XYZ file of C-alpha atoms in Angstrom:
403
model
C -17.297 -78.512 -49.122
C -17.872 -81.092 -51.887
C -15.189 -79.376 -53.740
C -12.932 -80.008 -50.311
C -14.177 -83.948 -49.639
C -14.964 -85.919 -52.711
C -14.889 -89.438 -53.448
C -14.919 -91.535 -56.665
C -18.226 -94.367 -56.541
C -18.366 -97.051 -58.989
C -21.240 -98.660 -60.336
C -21.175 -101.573 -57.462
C -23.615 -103.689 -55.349
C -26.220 -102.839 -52.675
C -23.287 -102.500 -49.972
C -21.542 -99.793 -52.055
C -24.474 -98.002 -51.985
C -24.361 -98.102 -47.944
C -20.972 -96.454 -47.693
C -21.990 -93.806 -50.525
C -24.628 -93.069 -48.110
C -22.168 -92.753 -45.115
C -19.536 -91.042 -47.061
C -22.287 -88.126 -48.453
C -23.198 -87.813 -44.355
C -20.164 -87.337 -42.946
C -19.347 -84.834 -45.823
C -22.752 -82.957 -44.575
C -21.744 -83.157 -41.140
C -17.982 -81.311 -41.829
C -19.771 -78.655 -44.187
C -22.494 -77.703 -41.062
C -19.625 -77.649 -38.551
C -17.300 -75.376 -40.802
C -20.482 -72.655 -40.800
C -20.909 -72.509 -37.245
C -19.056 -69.227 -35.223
C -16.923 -69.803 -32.504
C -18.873 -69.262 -29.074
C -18.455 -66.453 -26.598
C -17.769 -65.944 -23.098
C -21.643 -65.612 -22.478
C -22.373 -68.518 -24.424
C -19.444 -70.497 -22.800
C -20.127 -69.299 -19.270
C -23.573 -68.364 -19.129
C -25.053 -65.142 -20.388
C -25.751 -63.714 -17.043
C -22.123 -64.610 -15.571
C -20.743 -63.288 -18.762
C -22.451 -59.912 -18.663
C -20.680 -59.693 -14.474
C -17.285 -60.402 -16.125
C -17.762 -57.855 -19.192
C -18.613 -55.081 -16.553
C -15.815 -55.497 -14.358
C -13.325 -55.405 -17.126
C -14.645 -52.329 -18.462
C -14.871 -50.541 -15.085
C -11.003 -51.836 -14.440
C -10.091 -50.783 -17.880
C -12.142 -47.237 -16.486
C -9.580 -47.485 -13.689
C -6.517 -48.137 -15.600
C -7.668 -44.735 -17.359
C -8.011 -42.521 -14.520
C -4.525 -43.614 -13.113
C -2.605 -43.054 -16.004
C -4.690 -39.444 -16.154
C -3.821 -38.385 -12.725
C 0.393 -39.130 -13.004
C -0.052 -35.765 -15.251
C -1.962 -33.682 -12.984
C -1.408 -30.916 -10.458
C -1.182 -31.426 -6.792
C -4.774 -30.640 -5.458
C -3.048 -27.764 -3.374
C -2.163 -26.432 -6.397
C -5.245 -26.437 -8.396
C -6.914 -24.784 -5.517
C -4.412 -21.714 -5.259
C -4.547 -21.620 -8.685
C -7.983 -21.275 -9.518
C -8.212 -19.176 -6.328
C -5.882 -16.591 -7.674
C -7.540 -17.119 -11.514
C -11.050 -16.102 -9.971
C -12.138 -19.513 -10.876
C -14.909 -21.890 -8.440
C -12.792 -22.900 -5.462
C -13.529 -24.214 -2.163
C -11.421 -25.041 0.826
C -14.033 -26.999 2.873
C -12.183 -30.241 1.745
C -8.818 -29.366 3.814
C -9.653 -31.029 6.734
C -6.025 -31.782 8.269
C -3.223 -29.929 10.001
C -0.825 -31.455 7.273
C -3.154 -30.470 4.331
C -3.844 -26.547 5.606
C 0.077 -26.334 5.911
C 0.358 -27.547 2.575
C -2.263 -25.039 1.707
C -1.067 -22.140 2.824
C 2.784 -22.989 1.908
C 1.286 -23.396 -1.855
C 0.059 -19.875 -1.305
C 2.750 -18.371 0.026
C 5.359 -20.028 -2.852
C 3.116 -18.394 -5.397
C 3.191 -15.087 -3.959
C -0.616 -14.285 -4.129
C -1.536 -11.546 -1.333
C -5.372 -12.523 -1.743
C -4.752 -16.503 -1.818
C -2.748 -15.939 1.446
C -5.325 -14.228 3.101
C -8.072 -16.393 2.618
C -6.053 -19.628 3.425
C -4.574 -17.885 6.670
C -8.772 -16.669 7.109
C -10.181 -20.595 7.046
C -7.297 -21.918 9.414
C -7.441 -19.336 11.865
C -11.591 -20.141 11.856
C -10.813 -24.163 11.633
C -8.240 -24.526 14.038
C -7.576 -24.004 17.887
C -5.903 -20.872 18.576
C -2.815 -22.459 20.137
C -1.836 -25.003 17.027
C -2.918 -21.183 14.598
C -0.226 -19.395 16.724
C 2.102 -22.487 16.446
C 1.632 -22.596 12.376
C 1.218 -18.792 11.854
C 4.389 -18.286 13.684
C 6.504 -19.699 10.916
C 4.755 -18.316 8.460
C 6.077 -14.442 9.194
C 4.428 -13.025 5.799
C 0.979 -14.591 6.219
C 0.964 -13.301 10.019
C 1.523 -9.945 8.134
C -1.100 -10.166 5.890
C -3.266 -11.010 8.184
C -2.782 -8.304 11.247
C -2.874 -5.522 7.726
C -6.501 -7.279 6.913
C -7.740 -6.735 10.398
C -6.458 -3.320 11.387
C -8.145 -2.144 7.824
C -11.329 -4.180 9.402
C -10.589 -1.904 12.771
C -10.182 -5.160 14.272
C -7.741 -3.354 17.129
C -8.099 -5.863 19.950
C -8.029 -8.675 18.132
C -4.675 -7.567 16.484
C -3.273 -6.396 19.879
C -3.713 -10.182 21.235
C -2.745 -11.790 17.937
C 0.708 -9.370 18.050
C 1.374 -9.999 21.538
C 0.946 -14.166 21.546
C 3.177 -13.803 18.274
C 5.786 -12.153 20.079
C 5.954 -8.580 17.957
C 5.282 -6.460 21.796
C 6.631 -3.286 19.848
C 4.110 -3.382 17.286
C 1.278 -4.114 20.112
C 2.371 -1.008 21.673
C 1.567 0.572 17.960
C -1.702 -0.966 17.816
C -2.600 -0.011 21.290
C -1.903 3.731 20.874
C -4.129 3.682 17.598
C -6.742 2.009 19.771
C -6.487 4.632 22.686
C -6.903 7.849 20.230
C -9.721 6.247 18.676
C -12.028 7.016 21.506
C -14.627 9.801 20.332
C -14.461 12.481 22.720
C -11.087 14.029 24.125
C -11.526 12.924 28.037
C -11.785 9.298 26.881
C -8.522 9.501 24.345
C -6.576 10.927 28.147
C -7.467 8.191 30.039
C -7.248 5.436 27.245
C -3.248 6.900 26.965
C -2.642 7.065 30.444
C -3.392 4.019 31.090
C -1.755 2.667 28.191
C 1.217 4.458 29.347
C 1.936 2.975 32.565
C 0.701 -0.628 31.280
C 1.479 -1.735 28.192
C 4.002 1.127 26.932
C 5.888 1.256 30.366
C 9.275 1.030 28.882
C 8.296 0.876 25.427
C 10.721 2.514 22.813
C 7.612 5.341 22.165
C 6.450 5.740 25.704
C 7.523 9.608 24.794
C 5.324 9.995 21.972
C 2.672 8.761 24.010
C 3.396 11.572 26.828
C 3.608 14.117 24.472
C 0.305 13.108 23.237
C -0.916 13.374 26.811
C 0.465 17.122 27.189
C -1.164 17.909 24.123
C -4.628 16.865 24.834
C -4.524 18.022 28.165
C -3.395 21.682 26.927
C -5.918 21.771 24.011
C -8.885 20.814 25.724
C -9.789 23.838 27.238
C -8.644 26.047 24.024
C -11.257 23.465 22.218
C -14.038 24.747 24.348
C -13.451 28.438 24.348
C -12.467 28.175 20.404
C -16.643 27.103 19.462
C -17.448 30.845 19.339
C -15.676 31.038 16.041
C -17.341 28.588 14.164
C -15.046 29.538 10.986
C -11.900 28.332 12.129
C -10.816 24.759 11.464
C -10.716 22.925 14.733
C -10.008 19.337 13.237
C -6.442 19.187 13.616
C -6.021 21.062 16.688
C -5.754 17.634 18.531
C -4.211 15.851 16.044
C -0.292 16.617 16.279
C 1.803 19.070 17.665
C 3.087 20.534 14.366
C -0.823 21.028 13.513
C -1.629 22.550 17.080
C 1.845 24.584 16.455
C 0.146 25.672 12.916
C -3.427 26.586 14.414
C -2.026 29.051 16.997
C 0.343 30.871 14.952
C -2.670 31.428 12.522
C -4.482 32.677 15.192
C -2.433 33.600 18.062
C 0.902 34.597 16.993
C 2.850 36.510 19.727
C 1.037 35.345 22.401
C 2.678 35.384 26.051
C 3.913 31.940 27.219
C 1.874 31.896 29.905
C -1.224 31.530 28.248
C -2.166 27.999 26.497
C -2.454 29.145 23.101
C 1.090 30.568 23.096
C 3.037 29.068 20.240
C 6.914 29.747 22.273
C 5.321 27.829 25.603
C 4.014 25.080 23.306
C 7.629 25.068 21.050
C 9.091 24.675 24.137
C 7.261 21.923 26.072
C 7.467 19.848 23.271
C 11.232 20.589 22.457
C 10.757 22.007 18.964
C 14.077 22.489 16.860
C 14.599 25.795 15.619
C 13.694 24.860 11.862
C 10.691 23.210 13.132
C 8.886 26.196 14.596
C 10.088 28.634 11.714
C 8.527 26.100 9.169
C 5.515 25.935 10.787
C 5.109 29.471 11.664
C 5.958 30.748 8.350
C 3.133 28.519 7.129
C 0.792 29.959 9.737
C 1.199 33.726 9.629
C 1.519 33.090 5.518
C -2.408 31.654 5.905
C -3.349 34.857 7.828
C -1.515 36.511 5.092
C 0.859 38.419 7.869
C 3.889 38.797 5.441
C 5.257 41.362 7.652
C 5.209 38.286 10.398
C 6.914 36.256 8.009
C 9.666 38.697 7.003
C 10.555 38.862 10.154
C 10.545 34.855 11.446
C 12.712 34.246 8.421
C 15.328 37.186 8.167
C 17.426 39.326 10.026
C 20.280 42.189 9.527
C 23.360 41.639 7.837
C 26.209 43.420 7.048
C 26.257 46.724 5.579
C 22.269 46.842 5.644
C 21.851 43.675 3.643
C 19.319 40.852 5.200
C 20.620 37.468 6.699
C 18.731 33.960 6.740
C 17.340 32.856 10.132
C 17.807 29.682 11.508
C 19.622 27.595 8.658
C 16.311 27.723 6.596
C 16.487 26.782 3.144
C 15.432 30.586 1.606
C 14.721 28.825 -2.032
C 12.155 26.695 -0.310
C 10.631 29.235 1.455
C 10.583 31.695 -1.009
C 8.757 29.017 -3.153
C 6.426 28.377 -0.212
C 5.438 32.064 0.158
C 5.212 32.464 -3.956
C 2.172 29.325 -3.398
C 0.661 31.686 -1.064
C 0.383 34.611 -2.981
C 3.217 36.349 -1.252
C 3.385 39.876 -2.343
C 6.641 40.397 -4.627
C 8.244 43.162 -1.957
C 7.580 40.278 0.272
C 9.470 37.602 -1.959
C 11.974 40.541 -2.878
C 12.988 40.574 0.930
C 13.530 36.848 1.196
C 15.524 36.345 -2.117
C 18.085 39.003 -0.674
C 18.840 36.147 1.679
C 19.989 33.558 -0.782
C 23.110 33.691 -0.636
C 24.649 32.166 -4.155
C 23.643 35.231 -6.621
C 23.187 32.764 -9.434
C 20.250 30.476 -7.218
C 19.258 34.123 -6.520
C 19.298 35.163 -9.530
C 17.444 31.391 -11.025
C 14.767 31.610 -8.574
C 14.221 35.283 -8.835
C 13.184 34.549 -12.531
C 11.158 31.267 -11.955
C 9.304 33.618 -9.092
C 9.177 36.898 -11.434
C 10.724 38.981 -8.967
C 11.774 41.489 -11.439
C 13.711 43.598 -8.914
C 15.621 40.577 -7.620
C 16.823 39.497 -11.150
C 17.765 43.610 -12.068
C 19.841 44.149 -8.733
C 21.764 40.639 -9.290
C 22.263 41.323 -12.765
C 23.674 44.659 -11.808
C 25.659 43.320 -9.607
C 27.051 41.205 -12.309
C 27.578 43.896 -14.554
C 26.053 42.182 -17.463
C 24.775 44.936 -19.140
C 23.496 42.125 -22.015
C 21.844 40.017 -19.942
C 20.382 43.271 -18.257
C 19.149 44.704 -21.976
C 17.795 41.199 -23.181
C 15.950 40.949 -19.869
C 14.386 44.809 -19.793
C 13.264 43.197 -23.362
C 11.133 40.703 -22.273
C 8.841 42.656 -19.963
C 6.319 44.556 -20.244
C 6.698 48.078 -22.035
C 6.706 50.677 -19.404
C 5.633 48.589 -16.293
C 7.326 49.082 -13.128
C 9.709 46.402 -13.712
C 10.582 47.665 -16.842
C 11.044 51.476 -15.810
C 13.284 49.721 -12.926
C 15.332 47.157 -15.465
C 15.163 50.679 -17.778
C 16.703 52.960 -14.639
C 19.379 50.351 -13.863
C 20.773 50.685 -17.788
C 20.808 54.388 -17.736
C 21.162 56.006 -14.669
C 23.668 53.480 -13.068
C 27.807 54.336 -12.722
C 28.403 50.220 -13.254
C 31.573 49.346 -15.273
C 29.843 47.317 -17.796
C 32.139 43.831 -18.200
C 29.871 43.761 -21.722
């Protein structure tokens, strides 16, 4: 500072010396005042109203912060679904509004998530009165859905039944109804749940004839059911179950049985108007497991012309040659059946996939391939049958070979 603020002093009298004093104090004074830092808002204010003000601007400038944080962040419906679906820490308890489970369970359905549906579509149906649920669920066709699967897998039948009938869906009422009747335990109570879901709730309904079939059925099978415990062997389970299965179970057991006995499977083809294909299938299958071929010969073919065989009732013979060849048909069985194809080369194609070896020699024969008929003799077995038959065809036949 004495470089800043000087001043030239003569040699003079005692007055000089009075100003030189002034002069050097007012020089002291500028340095002292040139050191000193400038004062703060505590120091201006007051330290503890300073320390007030400091807070408040950081918790502001805190504020500021969070703002400009959330402008970039996901609806809160969002982050729910989302960590919902992710397996992540969610909870729903927060959704307190009828606007904000909409919102919910819209989010849920946009993305798509089966499991997010179903637990949004859980906590409202538990959170809100039933009418405004049925109001909201109504809309919402896919999350009714997901909900009726969840409780009928829960055997939740009632339940469903009232949920399907406020919602409108009567049809699939009668559905859930009809699984609720045959789930009774014994065969009396399964009757009477039916009836009287038939002339209540399925009066008019579209199935009301499945249901009265299913009546008839029951009715007829319940006193085969008792006399059948003797023979503790046999496979009572699906007796009751259908009428293809009941159809099955007494041509097994009682194939050719007068109609006027309950366990006759004509009287029961023709209470329940079986088609003709029906009752061969089914038949076929059911001698086949009592391994009656001769039975199944003749439900499947008849006589043709010239001595030849003829398919019965428009039955598919490939199919039911392959059927029988599952069952460990014998091969003069399966010979008998193939005669019915009637396209020698599916005849002849099957024959080999079945190893009918007679079946392929007669069609190639008929052909007159002698070729074919060489290279197959070939590829069985040295002197089997098949090949001593293959063998007799090449030799002893008066064919016109084409080859």
């Amino acid at each position: 500072m004495d470089d800043l603020v000087s001043f030239e002093v003569m040699p003079t009298s005692s007055g000089s010396a009075v100003w030189e004093a002034r002069v050097r104090e007012a020089a002291n004074q500028i340095s002292v005042a040139a050191n000193k830092h400038a004062p703060s808002i505590s120091e201006i204010v007051g330290k503890a109203s300073g320390g007030r003000i400091e807070n408040e601007v950081v918790t502001l400038r805190r504020k500021i912060e969070q703002l400009q944080a959330a402008r970039f962040k996901a609806d809160p419906a969002v982050e729910t679904i989302q960590s919902l679906i992710l397996g992540k820490p969610y909870s729903l308890e927060h959704y307190k509004s009828l606007k904000q489970k909409e919102d919910l369970l819209d989010c849920a359905l946009e993305m798509g998530d089966g499991d997010a549906i179903l637990a949004v579509t859980i906590m409202i149906k538990r959170t809100l009165k039933h009418q405004k649920f049925l109001s909201l669920i109504c809309t919402r066709p896919i999350a009714a859905e997901t909900l009726v699967n969840y409780m009928i897998t829960r055997h939740e039948l009632s339940q469903v039944n009232d949920l399907l009938n406020a919602l409108g869906r009567f049809h699939d009422s009668g559905i859930v109804s009809f699984r609720q009747a045959i789930s009774a335990k014994n065969l009396e109570g399964k009757i009477r749940n039916l009836k009287q879901l038939l002339h209540t709730q399925m009066s008019g309904h579209a199935d009301a004839g499945i249901v009265l079939e299913q009546i008839n059925l029951l009715e007829r099978v319940s006193p085969i059911l008792e006399s059948e415990t003797r023979y503790p062997d046999r496979q009572l389970s699906g007796l009751s179950s259908s009428v293809l299965q009941a159809l099955t179970y007494f041509t097994q057991y009682y194939h050719g049985a007068p109609e006027n006995l309950l366990h006759s499977p004509e009287a029961l083809r023709k209470m329940h108007k079986l088609s003709e294909k029906q009752y061969l299938w089914v038949s076929v299958r059911g001698r086949a497991t009592a391994e009656a071929w001769k039975d199944c010969e003749n439900l499947l073919v008849g006589k043709g012309w010239l001595g030849g065989v003829k398919a019965k009732g428009g039955i598919n013979m490939i199919e039911m040659a392959t059927v029988l060849h599952d069952a460990k048909c014998p091969v003069e069985t399966l010979s008998v059946i193939l005669q019915a194809v009637e396209s020698p080369a599916d005849r002849l194609e099957t024959a080999k996939k079945l190893k009918v070896a007679s079946v392929v020699v007669d069609v190639l024969l008929a052909q007159k391939d002698r070729n074919g008929l060489t290279r197959y003799r070939d590829s069985l077995v040295l002197n089997s049958r098949d090949w001593f038959y293959a063998e007799n065809a090449l030799t002893t036949s008066n064919v016109k070979w084409k080859n």
